[in-house]
Coordinates of C-alpha atoms and ligand atoms in Angstrom, one line a residue:
M1 CA 4.0 13.7 7.6
H2 CA 4.2 17.6 8.8
F3 CA 4.2 19.8 5.7
P4 CA 3.4 23.4 6.2
A5 CA 0.3 24.1 4.7
F6 CA 2.0 26.8 2.6
P7 CA 2.5 27.0 -1.2
L8 CA 6.1 27.3 -0.8
I9 CA 7.0 24.0 -0.4
L10 CA 4.8 22.8 -3.4
L11 CA 6.5 25.7 -5.6
L12 CA 9.9 24.4 -5.0
F13 CA 8.9 21.0 -6.2
T14 CA 6.7 22.0 -9.1
K15 CA 7.3 20.2 -12.6
S16 CA 7.6 23.9 -13.9
S17 CA 10.7 24.7 -15.2
S18 CA 11.0 28.0 -13.9
C19 CA 11.7 28.9 -10.4
I20 CA 9.5 31.8 -10.4
P21 CA 6.1 31.4 -8.7
T22 CA 3.3 32.5 -10.8
A23 CA -0.1 33.4 -9.6
T24 CA -1.8 30.4 -11.1
Q25 CA 0.9 27.9 -9.1
E26 CA -0.2 29.6 -6.0
F27 CA -3.9 29.3 -5.9
S28 CA -3.5 25.5 -7.2
A29 CA -1.6 24.8 -4.1
V30 CA -3.4 23.0 -1.5
P31 CA -2.4 21.5 1.8
I32 CA -0.3 18.4 2.2
S33 CA -1.6 15.7 4.0
K34 CA 0.5 14.5 7.0
Q35 CA 0.1 10.9 5.8
I36 CA 1.3 11.6 2.2
A37 CA 4.3 9.4 3.2
S38 CA 2.6 6.1 4.4
L39 CA 3.6 2.6 4.9
S40 CA 2.7 -0.4 3.1
I41 CA 3.2 -4.0 4.9
E42 CA 3.4 -7.2 2.9
F43 CA 0.7 -9.2 5.3
C44 CA 2.6 -12.1 5.7
Y45 CA 5.2 -10.2 7.8
I46 CA 2.8 -8.1 9.7
V47 CA 3.7 -10.1 13.0
D48 CA 7.4 -9.4 12.3
Y49 CA 6.9 -5.8 12.3
L50 CA 4.1 -5.2 15.2
G51 CA 5.6 -8.2 17.4
D52 CA 3.4 -11.0 18.7
N53 CA 3.4 -11.5 22.5
G54 CA 5.0 -8.0 23.2
S55 CA 5.1 -5.2 20.7
N56 CA 8.3 -4.7 18.5
K57 CA 9.9 -2.2 20.3
L58 CA 11.7 -0.7 17.2
S59 CA 8.6 -0.4 15.1
K60 CA 6.8 1.1 18.0
Q61 CA 9.3 3.4 18.8
L62 CA 9.8 4.5 14.9
L63 CA 6.0 4.7 14.3
Q64 CA 5.8 6.9 17.9
N65 CA 8.7 9.1 16.4
I66 CA 6.4 10.2 13.5
Q67 CA 3.6 10.5 15.6
D68 CA 5.2 12.5 18.4
I69 CA 6.6 14.9 15.6
S70 CA 3.5 15.5 13.1
G71 CA 0.5 14.1 15.6
V72 CA -0.4 11.2 13.3
P73 CA 1.9 8.1 12.4
P74 CA 1.7 7.0 8.9
L75 CA -1.4 4.8 7.4
I76 CA -0.1 1.4 7.3
R77 CA -2.2 -0.8 4.8
I78 CA -1.6 -4.3 5.5
G79 CA -1.4 -6.3 2.0
G80 CA 0.6 -7.3 -1.2
H81 CA 0.4 -10.6 -2.8
T82 CA 0.4 -12.5 0.5
Q83 CA -3.5 -11.1 1.2
D84 CA -4.6 -12.8 -1.7
A85 CA -3.1 -16.1 0.2
A86 CA -4.7 -15.0 3.3
K87 CA -7.6 -16.7 5.5
Y88 CA -9.1 -15.9 8.9
C89 CA -9.1 -19.2 11.2
S90 CA -11.0 -18.7 14.2
D91 CA -9.8 -22.4 16.1
C92 CA -6.1 -21.9 15.0
S93 CA -3.8 -21.6 18.1
E94 CA -1.0 -19.4 17.0
T95 CA -1.6 -15.9 16.0
L96 CA -0.2 -16.2 12.3
V97 CA 1.2 -18.8 10.5
N98 CA 2.7 -18.8 7.0
V99 CA 3.8 -21.6 4.7
F100 CA 6.7 -20.6 2.5
V101 CA 7.9 -22.6 -0.3
P102 CA 11.9 -22.6 -1.5
G103 CA 12.9 -19.7 -3.5
N104 CA 9.9 -17.4 -2.6
L105 CA 10.1 -14.8 0.0
E106 CA 6.3 -14.4 0.2
A107 CA 4.1 -16.9 1.8
V108 CA 1.9 -18.8 -0.6
N109 CA -0.7 -19.6 2.5
V110 CA -1.0 -17.4 5.4
T111 CA -3.4 -18.1 8.1
Y112 CA -4.7 -16.1 11.2
N113 CA -6.5 -16.0 14.5
K114 CA -8.2 -13.2 16.6
N115 CA -4.9 -12.3 18.3
L116 CA -3.9 -10.6 15.0
F117 CA -6.2 -7.8 15.4
S118 CA -5.5 -7.4 19.4
I119 CA -1.8 -7.0 18.1
L120 CA -3.0 -4.2 15.6
N121 CA -5.1 -2.5 18.2
N122 CA -2.2 -2.7 20.7
H123 CA 1.0 -2.8 19.8
V124 CA 1.1 0.7 17.9
P125 CA 0.9 4.6 18.6
S126 CA -2.3 5.9 19.8
E127 CA -3.6 7.1 16.1
Q128 CA -2.4 4.4 14.1
Q129 CA -5.0 3.5 11.5
F130 CA -4.8 0.5 9.1
I131 CA -6.2 -0.5 5.7
F132 CA -6.6 -4.2 5.9
G133 CA -6.0 -6.5 2.8
L134 CA -8.9 -9.0 2.3
N135 CA -8.4 -12.0 -0.2
L136 CA -10.0 -12.2 -3.5
G137 CA -7.3 -14.0 -5.3
Q138 CA -8.3 -17.3 -4.3
D139 CA -11.9 -16.9 -5.6
I140 CA -13.5 -18.1 -2.4
E141 CA -16.0 -15.5 -1.0
I142 CA -16.2 -17.2 2.3
F143 CA -12.7 -16.2 2.7
P144 CA -12.7 -12.2 2.5
Q145 CA -16.5 -12.7 4.5
E146 CA -15.0 -14.3 7.6
E147 CA -12.0 -11.9 7.5
V148 CA -14.3 -8.9 7.5
E149 CA -16.5 -10.8 10.2
A150 CA -13.6 -10.9 12.4
A151 CA -12.3 -7.8 11.7
E152 CA -15.7 -5.9 12.9
Q153 CA -15.6 -8.4 16.0
Y154 CA -12.0 -7.6 17.1
L155 CA -10.5 -4.7 15.5
R156 CA -11.3 -1.4 17.0
D157 CA -13.1 0.9 14.5
S158 CA -10.6 3.9 15.6
R159 CA -8.1 1.9 13.9
V160 CA -9.7 1.1 10.5
Q161 CA -9.4 3.6 7.6
S162 CA -10.7 1.0 5.1
Y163 CA -10.7 -2.6 3.8
E164 CA -9.2 -3.4 0.3
L165 CA -10.2 -6.5 -1.6
G166 CA -7.7 -8.1 -3.8
N167 CA -4.0 -6.9 -4.5
E168 CA -3.1 -6.5 -8.2
P169 CA -6.1 -8.0 -9.9
D170 CA -5.1 -6.8 -13.2
F171 CA -2.4 -9.4 -12.9
Y172 CA -4.5 -12.3 -12.0
G173 CA -3.1 -15.3 -14.1
P174 CA -5.2 -18.5 -15.4
S175 CA -4.5 -20.2 -12.0
Q176 CA -6.4 -17.5 -10.5
R177 CA -9.1 -16.4 -12.8
A178 CA -10.5 -18.2 -15.6
A179 CA -11.0 -15.8 -18.8
P180 CA -12.4 -13.6 -19.4
W181 CA -10.5 -11.8 -16.8
N182 CA -10.9 -7.8 -17.6
V183 CA -12.3 -4.7 -15.9
Q184 CA -15.8 -5.7 -16.2
T185 CA -15.5 -9.4 -14.7
Y186 CA -13.4 -7.8 -12.1
T187 CA -15.7 -5.0 -11.3
S188 CA -18.7 -6.7 -11.4
Q189 CA -17.1 -9.2 -9.1
V190 CA -16.0 -7.1 -6.5
V191 CA -18.9 -4.9 -6.4
S192 CA -21.0 -8.2 -5.8
W193 CA -18.8 -9.7 -3.2
I194 CA -18.2 -5.9 -1.2
K195 CA -22.4 -6.1 -1.3
E196 CA -22.7 -9.2 0.0
I197 CA -20.4 -8.6 2.7
Q198 CA -21.7 -5.4 3.7
A199 CA -25.1 -7.5 4.1
S200 CA -23.8 -10.4 6.2
T201 CA -21.6 -8.7 8.4
K202 CA -23.4 -5.2 8.2
T203 CA -19.8 -3.3 8.1
K204 CA -19.8 0.4 7.7
R205 CA -16.3 0.7 7.1
G206 CA -15.2 2.4 3.8
W207 CA -13.3 0.5 1.0
Q208 CA -10.2 1.1 -0.9
F209 CA -10.7 -0.3 -4.6
G210 CA -8.3 -1.0 -7.5
A211 CA -4.3 -2.1 -5.9
L212 CA -3.9 -2.3 -9.9
A213 CA -0.2 -3.4 -10.8
Q214 CA 0.2 -2.3 -14.3
E215 CA 1.6 1.3 -14.9
A216 CA -1.2 3.8 -16.0
Q217 CA 0.5 4.0 -19.3
W218 CA -0.5 0.6 -20.4
Q219 CA -3.5 -0.1 -18.4
G220 CA -5.6 0.3 -21.4
N221 CA -9.3 0.4 -19.7
F222 CA -8.3 -1.9 -16.6
S223 CA -8.2 1.6 -14.7
I224 CA -9.4 4.0 -12.4
P225 CA -11.3 6.3 -15.1
E226 CA -12.8 3.1 -16.3
F227 CA -13.8 2.5 -12.7
N228 CA -15.9 5.7 -13.1
V229 CA -17.4 4.5 -16.1
L230 CA -18.5 1.1 -14.7
D231 CA -20.3 3.1 -11.7
V232 CA -17.9 1.7 -8.9
P233 CA -18.7 5.1 -7.2
E234 CA -22.4 4.6 -7.4
N235 CA -21.9 0.9 -5.9
I236 CA -19.2 1.0 -3.7
K237 CA -20.0 3.5 -0.2
P238 CA -18.2 4.6 1.3
L239 CA -15.3 4.6 -1.2
V240 CA -12.5 5.8 0.5
A241 CA -9.8 5.5 -2.1
Y242 CA -8.5 4.4 -5.6
S243 CA -5.5 2.8 -5.2
D244 CA -2.9 1.9 -7.8
H245 CA 0.8 0.3 -7.7
T246 CA 4.1 1.0 -9.3
Y247 CA 7.7 0.6 -9.1
P248 CA 9.8 2.3 -11.8
Y249 CA 12.3 -0.2 -11.7
S250 CA 12.6 -4.3 -11.6
I251 CA 14.9 -7.1 -10.8
C252 CA 11.7 -9.4 -11.6
S253 CA 13.8 -10.2 -15.0
S254 CA 17.5 -9.9 -15.9
A255 CA 16.3 -8.0 -18.8
T256 CA 14.8 -5.1 -16.4
A257 CA 17.7 -5.9 -13.8
A258 CA 20.4 -4.8 -16.1
L259 CA 18.6 -0.9 -16.3
V260 CA 18.3 -0.4 -12.5
S261 CA 20.6 2.3 -11.1
L262 CA 20.8 4.5 -8.2
P263 CA 21.7 7.3 -10.7
G264 CA 18.8 6.5 -12.7
L265 CA 16.5 6.1 -9.7
M266 CA 17.7 9.9 -8.4
N267 CA 17.2 11.6 -11.5
H268 CA 14.4 14.3 -10.8
T269 CA 13.4 15.0 -14.4
T270 CA 13.0 11.3 -14.8
T271 CA 10.9 11.2 -11.9
V272 CA 8.7 13.8 -12.8
N273 CA 8.2 12.4 -16.4
Y274 CA 7.4 9.2 -15.2
F275 CA 4.8 10.2 -12.7
T276 CA 2.8 12.4 -15.1
Q277 CA 1.1 9.2 -16.7
W278 CA -0.9 8.8 -13.6
I279 CA -2.8 12.4 -13.5
P280 CA -5.9 11.4 -15.6
S281 CA -6.0 8.3 -12.7
I282 CA -5.7 11.0 -9.8
Q283 CA -8.6 13.6 -11.6
A284 CA -10.8 10.5 -12.0
A285 CA -10.4 10.1 -8.4
H286 CA -10.9 13.4 -7.5
S287 CA -13.7 13.8 -9.6
V288 CA -15.9 11.3 -7.7
G289 CA -14.7 12.8 -4.5
T290 CA -12.3 10.2 -3.3
L291 CA -8.6 10.0 -2.7
F292 CA -6.0 8.6 -5.1
Y293 CA -3.4 6.3 -3.3
M294 CA -0.3 5.3 -4.7
G295 CA -1.0 2.0 -2.4
E296 CA 1.9 -0.2 -2.9
T297 CA 5.3 1.3 -4.3
G298 CA 9.1 1.2 -3.8
S299 CA 12.1 1.7 -5.7
V300 CA 12.8 -1.9 -7.4
S301 CA 10.3 -4.5 -7.8
C302 CA 10.9 -8.2 -7.0
H303 CA 11.8 -6.8 -3.2
G304 CA 14.3 -4.1 -4.0
K305 CA 18.1 -4.3 -4.9
N306 CA 21.1 -4.2 -2.7
G307 CA 23.0 -1.1 -2.9
V308 CA 20.1 0.7 -4.7
S309 CA 17.1 0.5 -2.6
N310 CA 18.5 0.5 0.8
T311 CA 20.8 3.8 0.7
M312 CA 20.6 7.4 1.2
G313 CA 20.1 8.0 -2.5
A314 CA 16.8 5.9 -2.3
A315 CA 15.7 8.1 0.6
L316 CA 16.3 11.1 -1.2
W317 CA 14.1 9.5 -4.3
E318 CA 11.4 8.8 -1.6
L319 CA 11.4 12.2 -0.5
D320 CA 11.3 13.6 -3.9
Y321 CA 8.7 11.0 -5.5
V322 CA 6.4 12.3 -2.3
L323 CA 6.7 15.8 -2.9
N324 CA 5.9 15.7 -6.6
G325 CA 3.2 13.2 -6.1
A326 CA 1.9 15.7 -3.7
T327 CA 2.1 18.4 -6.3
I328 CA 0.3 16.3 -9.2
G329 CA -2.4 15.3 -6.6
M330 CA -1.5 12.1 -5.3
D331 CA -3.0 11.8 -1.7
G332 CA -0.8 9.2 -0.3
V333 CA 2.7 7.1 -1.5
F334 CA 2.7 3.9 0.6
F335 CA 6.2 2.6 0.6
H336 CA 6.3 -1.1 0.9
M337 CA 8.1 -3.3 3.2
G338 CA 9.0 -7.0 4.2
T339 CA 11.2 -8.3 6.9
P340 CA 13.6 -9.3 4.1
F341 CA 13.1 -6.8 1.2
Y342 CA 16.0 -4.3 0.7
Y343 CA 13.3 -1.6 -0.1
S344 CA 12.0 -1.8 3.4
M345 CA 12.8 1.5 5.6
W346 CA 13.4 -0.9 8.5
Q347 CA 13.7 -5.0 9.2
P348 CA 12.0 -5.3 12.4
V349 CA 13.4 -8.6 13.5
E350 CA 16.6 -10.8 13.0
F351 CA 16.5 -12.4 9.6
N352 CA 19.2 -14.6 7.8
S353 CA 21.8 -13.6 10.5
T354 CA 21.4 -10.3 10.2
A355 CA 20.1 -8.2 13.0
A356 CA 17.2 -6.0 13.3
T357 CA 17.9 -2.5 11.7
V358 CA 16.6 0.9 10.4
Y359 CA 17.6 1.6 6.7
P360 CA 18.7 4.9 5.2
T361 CA 15.0 5.1 3.6
C362 CA 13.6 5.9 6.9
V363 CA 15.2 9.3 7.0
S364 CA 12.7 10.3 4.3
F365 CA 10.1 10.1 6.9
L366 CA 11.9 12.2 9.4
S367 CA 13.1 14.8 7.1
S368 CA 9.5 15.5 5.8
S369 CA 8.4 15.5 9.2
Ligands
LIG401 C1 3.4 -16.3 22.5 O1 2.9 -16.9 24.1 C2 2.3 -18.2 23.8 C3 1.3 -18.2 25.2 O2 2.6 -18.1 26.2 C4 3.4 -19.1 23.3 O3 2.6 -20.5 23.4 C5 3.8 -18.7 21.8 O4 4.8 -19.4 21.4 C6 4.2 -17.0 21.9 N1 4.9 -16.8 20.8 C7 5.7 -16.3 20.5 C8 5.9 -15.6 19.0 O5 6.7 -15.6 21.2
LIG402 C1 -3.0 -23.2 0.7 O1 -4.6 -22.7 0.8 C2 -5.4 -23.3 -0.1 C3 -6.6 -22.9 0.2 O2 -7.2 -23.2 1.5 C4 -5.2 -24.7 0.0 O3 -5.8 -25.4 -1.2 C5 -3.8 -25.3 -0.8 O4 -3.6 -26.4 -0.2 C6 -2.7 -24.8 0.6 N1 -1.6 -24.8 0.2 C7 -0.4 -25.3 0.7 C8 1.2 -25.1 0.1 O5 -0.7 -25.1 2.0
LIG403 C1 -11.9 -2.6 -22.7 O1 -10.9 -3.0 -23.9 C2 -10.9 -4.4 -24.2 C3 -10.0 -4.5 -25.0 O2 -9.7 -3.4 -26.1 C4 -12.3 -4.3 -25.2 O3 -12.6 -5.4 -25.7 C5 -13.4 -4.1 -24.2 O4 -14.3 -4.1 -24.4 C6 -13.1 -2.8 -23.2 N1 -13.8 -2.5 -21.8 C7 -14.8 -1.4 -21.9 C8 -15.6 -1.4 -20.5 O5 -14.5 -0.6 -22.5
LIG404 C1 18.4 12.9 -16.5 O1 17.3 12.3 -17.2 C2 17.3 13.0 -18.3 C3 15.8 12.9 -19.0 O2 16.0 11.5 -19.1 C4 18.4 13.1 -18.7 O3 18.3 14.1 -20.2 C5 19.4 13.4 -18.2 O4 20.9 13.6 -18.8 C6 19.7 12.9 -16.8 N1 20.6 13.4 -15.9 C7 21.2 12.9 -15.3 C8 22.1 13.5 -14.3 O5 21.8 11.4 -15.7
LIG405 C1 21.1 -14.8 3.3 O1 22.6 -14.4 3.3 C2 23.3 -14.8 2.7 C3 24.4 -14.6 2.8 O2 24.7 -13.1 2.9 C4 23.0 -14.5 1.0 O3 23.8 -14.8 -0.1 C5 21.6 -15.1 1.0 O4 21.1 -14.0 -0.4 C6 20.4 -14.1 1.9 N1 19.0 -14.6 1.4 C7 18.1 -13.8 1.6 C8 16.8 -14.2 1.4 O5 18.2 -12.6 1.7

């Protein structure tokens, strides 16, 4: 995004109750990354978004518009639950195949071939970069190893910002990992897999670590500050970013669904208070010279709520969120999308008899450019 590198915009959105700039606030202001507002696309829907035999014209144009205005399009992280169900398949004939089960909008298995990488190379603006999600969830090391081998061979270097091994590992259930599964067992598995993948594939590309699901206030020691204690920065190089996820509201259960409201979402005081819980994580990332990303986020978890997540009010919330996030030191805020999800910025192809469409939330990019 094209924010001016002046303190003014930070001061306007500072969490201080005073509107009068103070010397301290002015000196603490830093330029905001042009990619502060970025995107996360659910792995199983990436071909919907970017096209298969030809580019998706809507997505290409929207990303190109941002690049034309600010010089770079938003970063795109390709991940989510379905990155933990994805496998590279060298002899599959179709670009990407999803296996769905009734009542679940996220594929339970995803297989893709090398054509996916040609899409990522060619169906996007010239400056597009990706964070590429790898499968940790299924607990089979050959899966991420083959994914990296293929990405090293077919995905252009300039397209890759980093790899991310595993989605929301702090929420892996008993079907994914035997007990004990905690910050030590997670860290030790991921560190050893990454080192082995680096040795076998010779990759020099960077890594994004974490992608934690839990809110910072409830993480206990399964947290970014604890990764520093456990020597993640000494072991994972290059460590590009630490990542957390959050959705302030949820329709995953009827109890939480009852609390969802657009006025609640748009309340600036609530937004500012809610995000202060990430300050220790942001500081921990910066203390080891790495970025802090809110690496997957949106208004309402379990794919958004119609009439809340796809409204102009949600766009205003996103803009407020991004600017407040920048003020407290976040280096990127990655809004999640999937073809059928209400919090998506756009729906790239026809779905369920609804034509491809751009949602009002897309405005949060243009107005911040
Ligand atoms: C892409 O082209 C191939 C070869 O022409 C064809 O078999 C395939 O069905 C096409 N896929 C899509 C999604 O159009
Ligand atoms: C999904 O993939 C796993 C691992 O390859 C396999 O064991 C399982 O049978 C697959 N499930 C479905 C529904 O295809
Ligand atoms: C994390 O917290 C758990 C539960 O309080 C404790 O058993 C464990 O030893 C802690 N781990 C570290 C690395 O401090
Ligand atoms: C916004 O939230 C704050 C704190 O939770 C509350 O005191 C205030 O009344 C809310 N404002 C509106 C307009 O609802
Ligand atoms: C598809 O459309 C029908 C009718 O509008 C709606 O009831 C249903 O929830 C939609 N399904 C999805 C997955 O969005």
